[in-house]
XYZ file of C-alpha atoms in Angstrom:
583
model
C 0.005 0.043 0.065
C 1.444 3.356 -1.121
C 1.971 6.116 1.749
C -1.120 8.146 0.278
C -3.278 5.409 0.608
C -2.744 4.421 4.226
C -3.222 8.368 4.811
C -6.328 8.224 3.253
C -7.212 4.876 5.397
C -6.243 6.744 8.802
C -8.709 9.308 7.650
C -11.925 6.961 6.792
C -11.254 5.465 10.119
C -11.598 8.622 12.209
C -14.404 9.534 9.827
C -16.873 6.560 10.997
C -15.317 6.018 14.783
C -17.276 6.126 18.078
C -20.324 3.772 17.279
C -20.375 4.793 13.432
C -20.970 8.235 14.637
C -19.994 10.786 11.996
C -17.655 13.932 12.852
C -15.147 15.836 10.862
C -11.633 15.415 11.483
C -10.878 19.184 12.340
C -13.709 20.264 14.442
C -12.761 17.170 16.877
C -8.834 18.311 17.103
C -9.966 21.797 17.932
C -12.399 20.723 20.777
C -10.007 19.036 22.444
C -7.088 21.543 22.220
C -9.727 24.304 23.916
C -10.661 21.736 26.875
C -7.089 21.580 27.776
C -6.434 25.288 27.578
C -9.421 25.510 30.385
C -7.997 23.196 32.763
C -4.674 24.819 32.723
C -6.069 28.051 33.065
C -8.314 26.996 36.070
C -5.004 25.245 37.785
C -3.248 28.374 37.221
C -5.645 30.573 38.938
C -6.009 28.020 42.089
C -2.149 28.027 42.398
C -1.974 31.688 42.368
C -4.905 32.019 44.923
C -3.383 29.746 47.471
C 0.064 31.357 47.071
C -1.601 34.696 47.866
C -3.588 33.319 50.578
C -0.274 31.829 52.401
C 1.314 35.131 51.637
C -1.717 36.893 53.405
C -1.673 34.359 56.422
C 2.234 34.927 57.017
C 1.687 38.718 57.016
C -1.168 38.594 59.433
C 1.053 36.288 61.800
C 3.939 38.824 61.526
C 1.661 41.657 61.935
C -0.115 40.068 64.888
C 3.249 39.134 66.710
C 4.377 42.780 66.125
C 1.383 44.021 67.901
C 1.765 42.004 70.806
C 5.376 42.908 71.222
C 4.588 46.559 70.951
C 1.993 46.112 73.784
C 3.831 43.967 76.285
C 7.747 45.146 75.953
C 8.605 48.402 77.844
C 9.327 51.401 75.840
C 13.589 51.205 76.466
C 14.615 47.934 74.721
C 15.660 45.221 77.384
C 15.564 41.775 77.413
C 14.289 42.027 81.100
C 10.512 40.679 81.676
C 8.003 42.069 83.591
C 8.445 41.573 87.495
C 5.098 39.739 87.516
C 6.660 36.846 85.089
C 9.973 36.398 87.036
C 11.042 33.119 88.336
C 13.804 32.870 91.309
C 16.460 30.978 91.408
C 16.527 31.495 95.445
C 13.913 30.878 97.541
C 12.331 34.386 98.978
C 13.029 35.280 102.782
C 10.281 36.835 104.313
C 9.187 37.581 108.273
C 7.243 36.091 110.326
C 3.975 37.800 108.952
C 5.184 37.318 105.330
C 7.095 40.651 104.364
C 9.933 40.318 102.121
C 13.177 40.353 103.239
C 15.139 39.236 100.135
C 14.108 38.298 96.637
C 15.758 37.620 93.465
C 15.248 39.997 90.676
C 16.390 39.433 86.997
C 18.926 41.311 85.261
C 21.366 41.557 82.480
C 25.412 41.571 82.494
C 27.356 42.906 79.685
C 29.503 40.567 78.092
C 32.343 41.299 75.133
C 33.355 38.635 72.315
C 36.862 40.238 71.343
C 37.430 38.265 68.216
C 34.146 39.960 67.148
C 35.366 43.805 68.029
C 35.884 45.590 64.956
C 37.544 48.608 66.904
C 38.511 48.246 70.720
C 39.098 51.999 71.132
C 35.635 52.902 69.637
C 34.000 50.076 71.618
C 35.297 51.638 74.658
C 34.622 55.181 73.841
C 31.123 54.310 73.213
C 30.606 51.642 76.386
C 31.996 54.683 78.420
C 29.124 57.139 77.440
C 26.763 54.698 79.400
C 29.267 53.361 81.826
C 31.639 56.212 83.020
C 33.008 54.202 85.954
C 34.680 51.308 84.265
C 38.144 50.931 84.329
C 39.294 52.034 80.642
C 42.687 50.059 80.852
C 41.206 46.883 82.304
C 38.330 46.956 79.349
C 40.663 47.637 76.714
C 42.446 44.826 77.749
C 39.547 42.877 77.862
C 38.207 44.076 74.666
C 41.700 43.271 72.756
C 42.222 39.550 74.470
C 42.403 36.534 72.516
C 39.365 34.948 74.451
C 36.165 34.369 72.973
C 34.262 35.661 76.109
C 34.945 38.645 78.585
C 32.705 39.970 81.528
C 32.545 43.858 81.102
C 29.955 45.085 83.683
C 27.642 42.659 86.205
C 24.081 43.515 86.569
C 23.091 46.410 84.739
C 20.094 48.289 84.592
C 17.271 48.327 81.927
C 17.823 51.744 81.085
C 21.827 50.879 80.708
C 21.320 48.023 78.658
C 18.680 50.245 76.551
C 21.113 52.665 75.894
C 24.230 49.923 75.038
C 22.033 48.565 72.948
C 21.113 51.665 70.694
C 24.759 52.224 70.500
C 24.960 49.242 67.944
C 28.654 47.916 68.990
C 29.645 44.898 67.393
C 30.755 41.667 69.526
C 29.172 43.457 72.642
C 26.024 41.693 74.341
C 24.102 40.616 77.563
C 23.481 37.565 79.088
C 20.730 37.336 81.642
C 21.474 36.876 85.401
C 19.683 37.185 88.860
C 20.273 39.619 91.396
C 19.537 39.560 95.044
C 17.468 42.509 96.656
C 16.759 43.331 100.313
C 13.834 45.675 100.595
C 14.339 46.539 104.370
C 18.411 47.586 103.487
C 20.305 47.478 106.446
C 17.451 47.249 108.968
C 18.063 43.437 109.061
C 21.183 43.007 107.060
C 23.250 41.001 109.974
C 20.587 38.490 110.217
C 19.351 38.007 106.311
C 23.031 38.347 105.074
C 24.060 38.656 101.463
C 24.924 36.829 98.499
C 27.756 37.415 96.083
C 27.992 38.534 92.516
C 27.038 34.645 91.620
C 24.078 34.658 93.930
C 25.496 32.393 96.343
C 24.969 33.002 100.395
C 27.924 34.530 101.978
C 26.833 35.501 105.408
C 23.606 35.379 107.331
C 20.287 33.196 106.612
C 21.370 33.487 103.106
C 24.546 31.501 103.785
C 22.385 28.986 106.262
C 20.005 28.416 103.216
C 22.821 27.145 101.152
C 24.543 25.265 103.440
C 20.987 23.405 103.642
C 21.698 22.042 100.409
C 21.179 24.739 97.935
C 24.562 25.107 97.201
C 25.160 21.639 96.231
C 22.640 21.457 94.168
C 23.591 24.606 92.263
C 27.329 23.250 92.030
C 26.206 20.262 90.344
C 23.557 21.984 87.952
C 20.336 20.931 89.475
C 18.789 24.420 90.087
C 16.493 25.522 87.947
C 14.052 28.754 87.462
C 11.104 26.794 88.951
C 9.482 29.151 91.923
C 10.843 27.909 95.411
C 8.891 28.306 98.699
C 9.982 31.001 100.632
C 11.730 30.780 103.853
C 9.851 32.198 106.819
C 12.196 33.947 109.579
C 10.951 34.488 113.428
C 11.736 38.164 113.102
C 9.175 40.697 112.791
C 10.076 43.412 110.076
C 8.157 45.894 112.249
C 9.856 45.506 115.441
C 13.160 45.038 113.491
C 13.072 48.151 112.157
C 11.972 50.176 114.954
C 15.182 48.078 117.024
C 17.576 49.062 114.059
C 16.241 52.901 114.748
C 16.537 52.939 118.267
C 20.207 51.513 118.400
C 21.457 54.056 115.385
C 19.833 57.121 117.256
C 21.401 55.507 120.682
C 24.896 55.284 119.074
C 24.984 58.925 117.643
C 23.273 60.179 121.179
C 25.569 58.685 123.178
C 28.396 59.185 120.971
C 29.305 55.283 120.932
C 31.496 53.128 118.930
C 28.854 50.518 118.474
C 25.282 49.560 119.664
C 23.064 46.701 119.692
C 19.830 44.989 120.958
C 17.870 41.771 120.830
C 14.366 41.086 121.634
C 13.734 37.206 122.387
C 10.561 35.082 123.311
C 11.285 33.606 126.476
C 9.171 30.597 125.933
C 10.151 29.591 122.295
C 13.126 30.988 121.920
C 12.518 32.768 119.088
C 14.357 35.990 117.857
C 11.763 38.611 117.146
C 14.335 41.392 116.236
C 18.059 41.731 116.616
C 20.519 44.259 115.453
C 23.933 46.036 116.007
C 25.611 48.812 114.339
C 27.860 49.863 112.530
C 26.251 47.428 109.793
C 25.707 47.478 106.047
C 23.751 47.741 103.121
C 23.231 44.218 101.909
C 22.061 45.500 98.358
C 25.865 47.312 98.041
C 27.986 45.502 101.102
C 31.564 45.879 99.411
C 30.967 49.957 99.413
C 28.813 50.213 102.667
C 30.346 47.947 105.223
C 33.582 49.113 106.858
C 33.332 48.738 110.403
C 29.816 47.291 109.597
C 30.712 43.340 108.932
C 30.693 42.111 112.279
C 27.583 41.280 114.290
C 28.318 41.912 117.690
C 24.931 40.552 119.104
C 26.530 36.970 118.078
C 29.672 37.104 116.618
C 31.263 39.298 118.884
C 32.211 38.233 122.802
C 32.091 40.974 125.589
C 32.842 40.832 129.162
C 28.921 41.896 130.279
C 29.954 43.483 133.458
C 27.211 43.718 136.079
C 24.834 41.758 134.226
C 26.489 38.393 135.146
C 25.332 39.371 138.801
C 22.095 38.264 137.598
C 23.394 34.485 137.255
C 25.143 34.533 140.227
C 22.623 35.521 142.384
C 20.442 32.761 140.308
C 23.281 30.381 141.317
C 23.285 31.231 144.772
C 19.645 30.735 145.314
C 19.417 27.512 143.012
C 22.093 25.963 145.190
C 19.764 26.210 148.263
C 22.747 27.609 150.126
C 21.372 31.303 149.939
C 18.056 32.546 150.290
C 16.570 36.063 149.714
C 16.420 36.842 153.430
C 20.356 36.053 153.814
C 22.701 38.944 154.287
C 26.560 39.335 153.445
C 29.073 41.869 154.795
C 30.187 44.208 152.442
C 32.012 46.747 154.409
C 35.342 46.060 153.216
C 37.270 44.882 149.930
C 38.159 41.620 149.304
C 42.020 41.682 148.518
C 43.302 38.536 146.679
C 46.223 37.660 144.557
C 47.277 41.254 144.694
C 43.775 42.428 143.285
C 41.649 44.691 145.476
C 37.658 43.620 145.139
C 35.692 47.002 145.992
C 31.951 48.264 145.091
C 31.669 51.396 142.830
C 29.206 52.803 144.973
C 29.642 51.011 148.231
C 27.411 50.904 150.742
C 30.335 49.879 153.644
C 27.765 47.755 155.488
C 25.908 44.286 155.997
C 23.519 44.186 152.651
C 20.749 41.714 152.321
C 20.629 39.809 148.901
C 18.005 42.045 147.487
C 20.361 44.743 148.444
C 23.206 43.358 146.947
C 21.488 42.949 143.348
C 19.874 46.520 144.048
C 23.046 48.290 144.602
C 25.562 45.943 142.239
C 27.793 45.076 145.226
C 30.795 43.350 143.789
C 31.677 42.337 147.561
C 28.495 40.647 148.060
C 28.165 39.312 144.699
C 31.558 37.600 145.086
C 30.835 36.345 148.527
C 27.609 34.614 147.285
C 29.907 33.025 144.487
C 32.523 31.503 147.200
C 29.664 30.204 149.180
C 28.782 28.045 145.909
C 32.419 26.957 145.051
C 34.362 27.026 141.917
C 33.549 23.641 140.312
C 29.546 24.375 140.607
C 29.928 28.399 139.661
C 31.036 26.893 136.427
C 28.936 24.248 136.115
C 25.836 26.228 136.468
C 27.196 29.146 133.782
C 27.679 25.640 131.281
C 24.074 25.163 132.053
C 22.931 28.338 130.838
C 24.864 27.954 127.867
C 27.045 31.014 128.972
C 30.638 28.987 128.220
C 30.054 27.012 125.354
C 29.382 27.857 121.592
C 25.816 28.858 120.912
C 24.036 26.756 119.061
C 21.385 28.319 116.214
C 20.987 28.625 112.361
C 23.103 31.837 112.088
C 26.465 30.846 111.051
C 28.101 34.108 112.315
C 28.005 32.434 116.281
C 31.622 33.117 118.096
C 32.947 30.900 121.145
C 32.679 32.717 124.281
C 36.399 32.775 126.107
C 37.268 31.841 129.767
C 40.088 30.928 131.834
C 41.661 27.508 131.044
C 41.777 27.162 134.786
C 39.408 28.523 137.157
C 40.939 29.472 140.319
C 39.326 31.462 143.181
C 40.248 35.070 141.771
C 38.831 33.859 138.423
C 35.576 32.516 140.184
C 35.335 35.903 142.374
C 35.635 38.307 138.834
C 33.778 36.269 136.853
C 30.679 36.535 139.430
C 30.391 40.145 138.675
C 31.325 40.083 134.959
C 35.098 40.010 134.653
C 36.970 37.379 133.033
C 34.456 35.564 130.775
C 33.658 36.857 127.648
C 30.079 36.058 125.746
C 28.093 37.148 123.170
C 24.936 39.422 124.011
C 22.733 37.265 122.344
C 23.838 34.450 124.889
C 23.482 36.479 127.838
C 19.681 37.248 126.429
C 19.137 33.357 126.007
C 20.568 32.871 129.605
C 18.184 35.424 130.884
C 15.020 34.217 129.292
C 15.919 31.086 131.235
C 15.662 32.627 134.455
C 12.222 34.213 133.486
C 10.517 31.142 131.814
C 10.577 29.108 134.771
C 13.740 27.768 134.321
C 13.945 26.045 131.163
C 16.847 26.490 128.522
C 15.565 26.997 125.316
C 18.031 27.207 122.320
C 17.929 30.764 120.235
C 16.045 30.237 116.821
C 15.755 32.519 113.822
C 12.866 30.288 112.452
C 9.288 30.180 113.648
C 8.890 27.720 116.475
C 5.755 27.049 118.589
C 5.137 27.067 122.346
C 4.780 23.092 121.997
C 7.947 22.486 120.057
C 9.842 24.877 122.256
C 8.698 22.713 125.180
C 9.549 19.731 123.549
C 13.384 20.403 123.146
C 13.432 22.627 126.497
C 15.784 21.556 129.523
C 15.067 22.445 132.945
C 17.932 24.132 134.326
C 16.768 25.976 137.129
C 14.298 25.425 139.763
C 10.687 27.321 139.192
C 11.607 28.986 142.556
C 14.716 30.255 141.424
C 13.019 32.022 138.657
C 10.428 33.538 141.032
C 12.755 34.912 142.866
C 14.909 36.462 140.197
C 11.711 37.978 138.647
C 11.256 39.656 141.896
C 15.225 40.625 142.312
C 14.497 42.301 138.010
C 11.502 43.989 139.261
C 12.905 45.719 142.336
C 16.378 46.780 140.810
C 14.322 48.426 137.915
C 11.735 50.311 140.154
C 14.262 51.792 142.819
C 17.663 50.733 141.466
C 19.999 51.091 138.330
C 16.835 50.384 135.585
C 14.727 53.216 136.530
C 15.255 54.620 133.076
C 13.771 51.478 131.580
C 10.430 51.653 132.691
C 7.598 52.232 130.655
C 4.483 53.008 131.974
C 1.775 50.491 131.757
C 4.347 47.772 131.038
C 6.000 46.402 134.238
C 9.708 45.913 133.347
C 12.567 44.405 135.353
C 16.388 43.985 134.439
C 19.599 44.312 135.268
C 22.498 47.201 134.234
C 25.810 46.114 133.592
C 28.811 48.126 133.426
C 32.424 46.596 132.421
C 35.438 48.243 131.565
C 35.998 47.954 127.835
C 38.912 45.357 126.689
C 41.266 46.951 124.245
C 43.576 44.103 122.705
C 43.515 42.192 126.117
C 43.809 44.840 128.400
C 41.460 46.853 130.285
C 41.192 50.496 128.636
C 42.732 53.138 131.270
C 41.009 56.019 129.117
C 37.780 55.281 131.339
C 35.939 53.549 128.080
C 32.887 51.068 129.527
C 31.063 48.318 127.362
C 27.426 48.741 129.106
C 24.819 46.479 128.581
C 21.040 46.131 130.312
C 19.352 42.736 130.417
C 15.176 42.814 130.986
C 12.050 41.185 130.478
C 8.371 42.420 130.439
C 5.592 41.972 131.394
C 7.531 41.059 134.498
C 4.924 39.386 136.602
C 4.403 36.941 133.416
C 7.664 37.582 131.387
C 7.149 36.938 127.620
C 10.016 38.997 125.885
C 13.418 39.494 126.942
C 15.275 42.626 125.895
C 19.053 43.083 125.948
C 20.817 46.117 124.482
C 24.543 47.262 124.771
C 26.446 50.462 124.029
C 30.223 50.342 123.274
C 32.311 52.824 124.312
C 29.731 55.334 124.934
C 30.835 59.158 125.999
C 27.671 60.161 127.868
C 24.865 59.250 128.955
C 21.437 60.736 130.495
C 22.171 63.524 132.549
C 25.920 63.499 131.860
C 27.338 60.491 133.345
C 27.742 57.299 131.328
C 26.798 54.121 133.039
C 24.665 51.618 131.663
C 21.931 52.765 133.739
C 22.140 56.149 131.895
C 22.175 54.901 128.131
C 21.885 51.124 128.094
C 18.956 51.587 130.032
C 16.844 54.104 128.213
C 17.648 52.069 124.937
C 15.790 49.345 126.373
C 12.774 51.494 127.791
C 12.527 53.042 124.250
C 12.551 49.879 122.816
C 9.603 48.022 125.173
C 7.489 51.588 124.576
C 7.606 50.682 121.114
C 7.522 47.300 120.441
C 4.755 46.412 123.102
C 2.036 47.362 121.409
C 3.124 45.538 117.842
C 3.859 42.381 119.871
C 0.270 42.661 121.507
C 1.408 43.653 125.137
C -1.360 45.243 126.803
C -0.738 47.895 129.092
C -1.904 47.800 132.395
C -3.538 50.896 134.364
C -5.366 51.470 137.375
C -8.729 52.863 137.643
C -7.241 56.431 138.262
C -4.928 55.716 134.898
C -1.838 55.527 136.730
C 0.108 52.474 135.591
C -0.388 49.375 137.931
C 2.590 47.964 139.727
C 3.471 44.502 140.636
C 3.789 43.791 144.145
C 5.544 40.501 145.156
């Protein structure tokens, strides 16, 4: 078959295909081509619509995020989030009423990547416009070092970060960190303590928290930003702030080198307030602490002077060898070992036990100690916790000092407060033992219930001895050296202590004193122990400088201002006068 014949045969078959239906060949090809074009056009339009929808959705998401950032971020450019959204890496510290004493806030620190610094001189010049206190030589050395990371400034403010960001310095960045903030500042510094630049506890209850396991967890990387339960302390921030104000004012008023005070619950051992000055601001400890590092209440030891006569008298009464009706000859000084023991304001007569306490007779007190004996004397002071290191949560606790060998001269001088150095806080705790019925309760800076305290209390003194000592303390406050501690409506009892100050192991020859006042209130049913001290005062009420003229008024002011806060109600008679307790 020829090529032409084959062509004609194909056309003939196409003309009569599909069941014999006859369609012109040229019409069938055109229709198929048009259908293909329609399908392609529809698909193209669908693809364009999908692409447009995707772009529209992307722009909506971006626009929505921009609106969100614009509404939530502060005006200054900063990576520091809002305070309500911050999580702490250390637990908050709060007082007994939930008031914050220490908390974490988020901040940022400035660092440099020296290998990315284009011009170190220019970078340094620009940074100093925001941080003028930077050491230029040290900073330049960091910017030009071979390392890949250098801290430039720790813990910036949001404003400083925003200004540095605006400079656009290559190779400089920010790293989020935590900073500890102490709202009460210096008022509770010696109790709360402070942390270092890496948020690790250095002193006070901050160090105590780390010693309970927080530091170990941090060292192995097991701490997180999860919110921790706050650590509640026993102190009352209201009383703490008031007490701090009193000792600051007294130190200035009496021109003293230092001062301190404590308020202690006699039944639970809880420290309600405690402070000593000079002190420091824990928010900036390096710059504010010169002489203020020492917590003189628990980490300083002093000869407590005649406040120790309280313990000597209690020892004599508790031994059963002395009663309140006994008398001792105080007419002549005691001469022993080349020393002469005499009274500061001697009455030069026979004195009863209450008179020995009231007139603070060294001679009478020494004779009571001599009756009891040296071994019993040492044992009694040990029972009261005055000769051993105090056990409590606060890390800064100093061990008392005493003679290696107790001889008769040592027992005599210790009886009236010379020869043994102990901490003021220990003295207050021992005083509380004599006021609460004779139970020694270890002091605590954490909340403790009466039931918990009773479970750990040790009976070390007879109830009758406690009753007698409350009577003597009240009499001394009413007619003795503690009169300036009296507060109308509140029955205050106490004992003064004026000791020659020890400087470099020797008694000062220029008449410097270390004065203290040990007191309890209300003395008919003691609830709180208050102790104050004033170191090397140059004056006092009425011009003198003994404890009754400066340490006692400090206690009176603390009781007057703290009693309402502690819920102690004043007692007044029908005529409006203060009721006095009779024994």
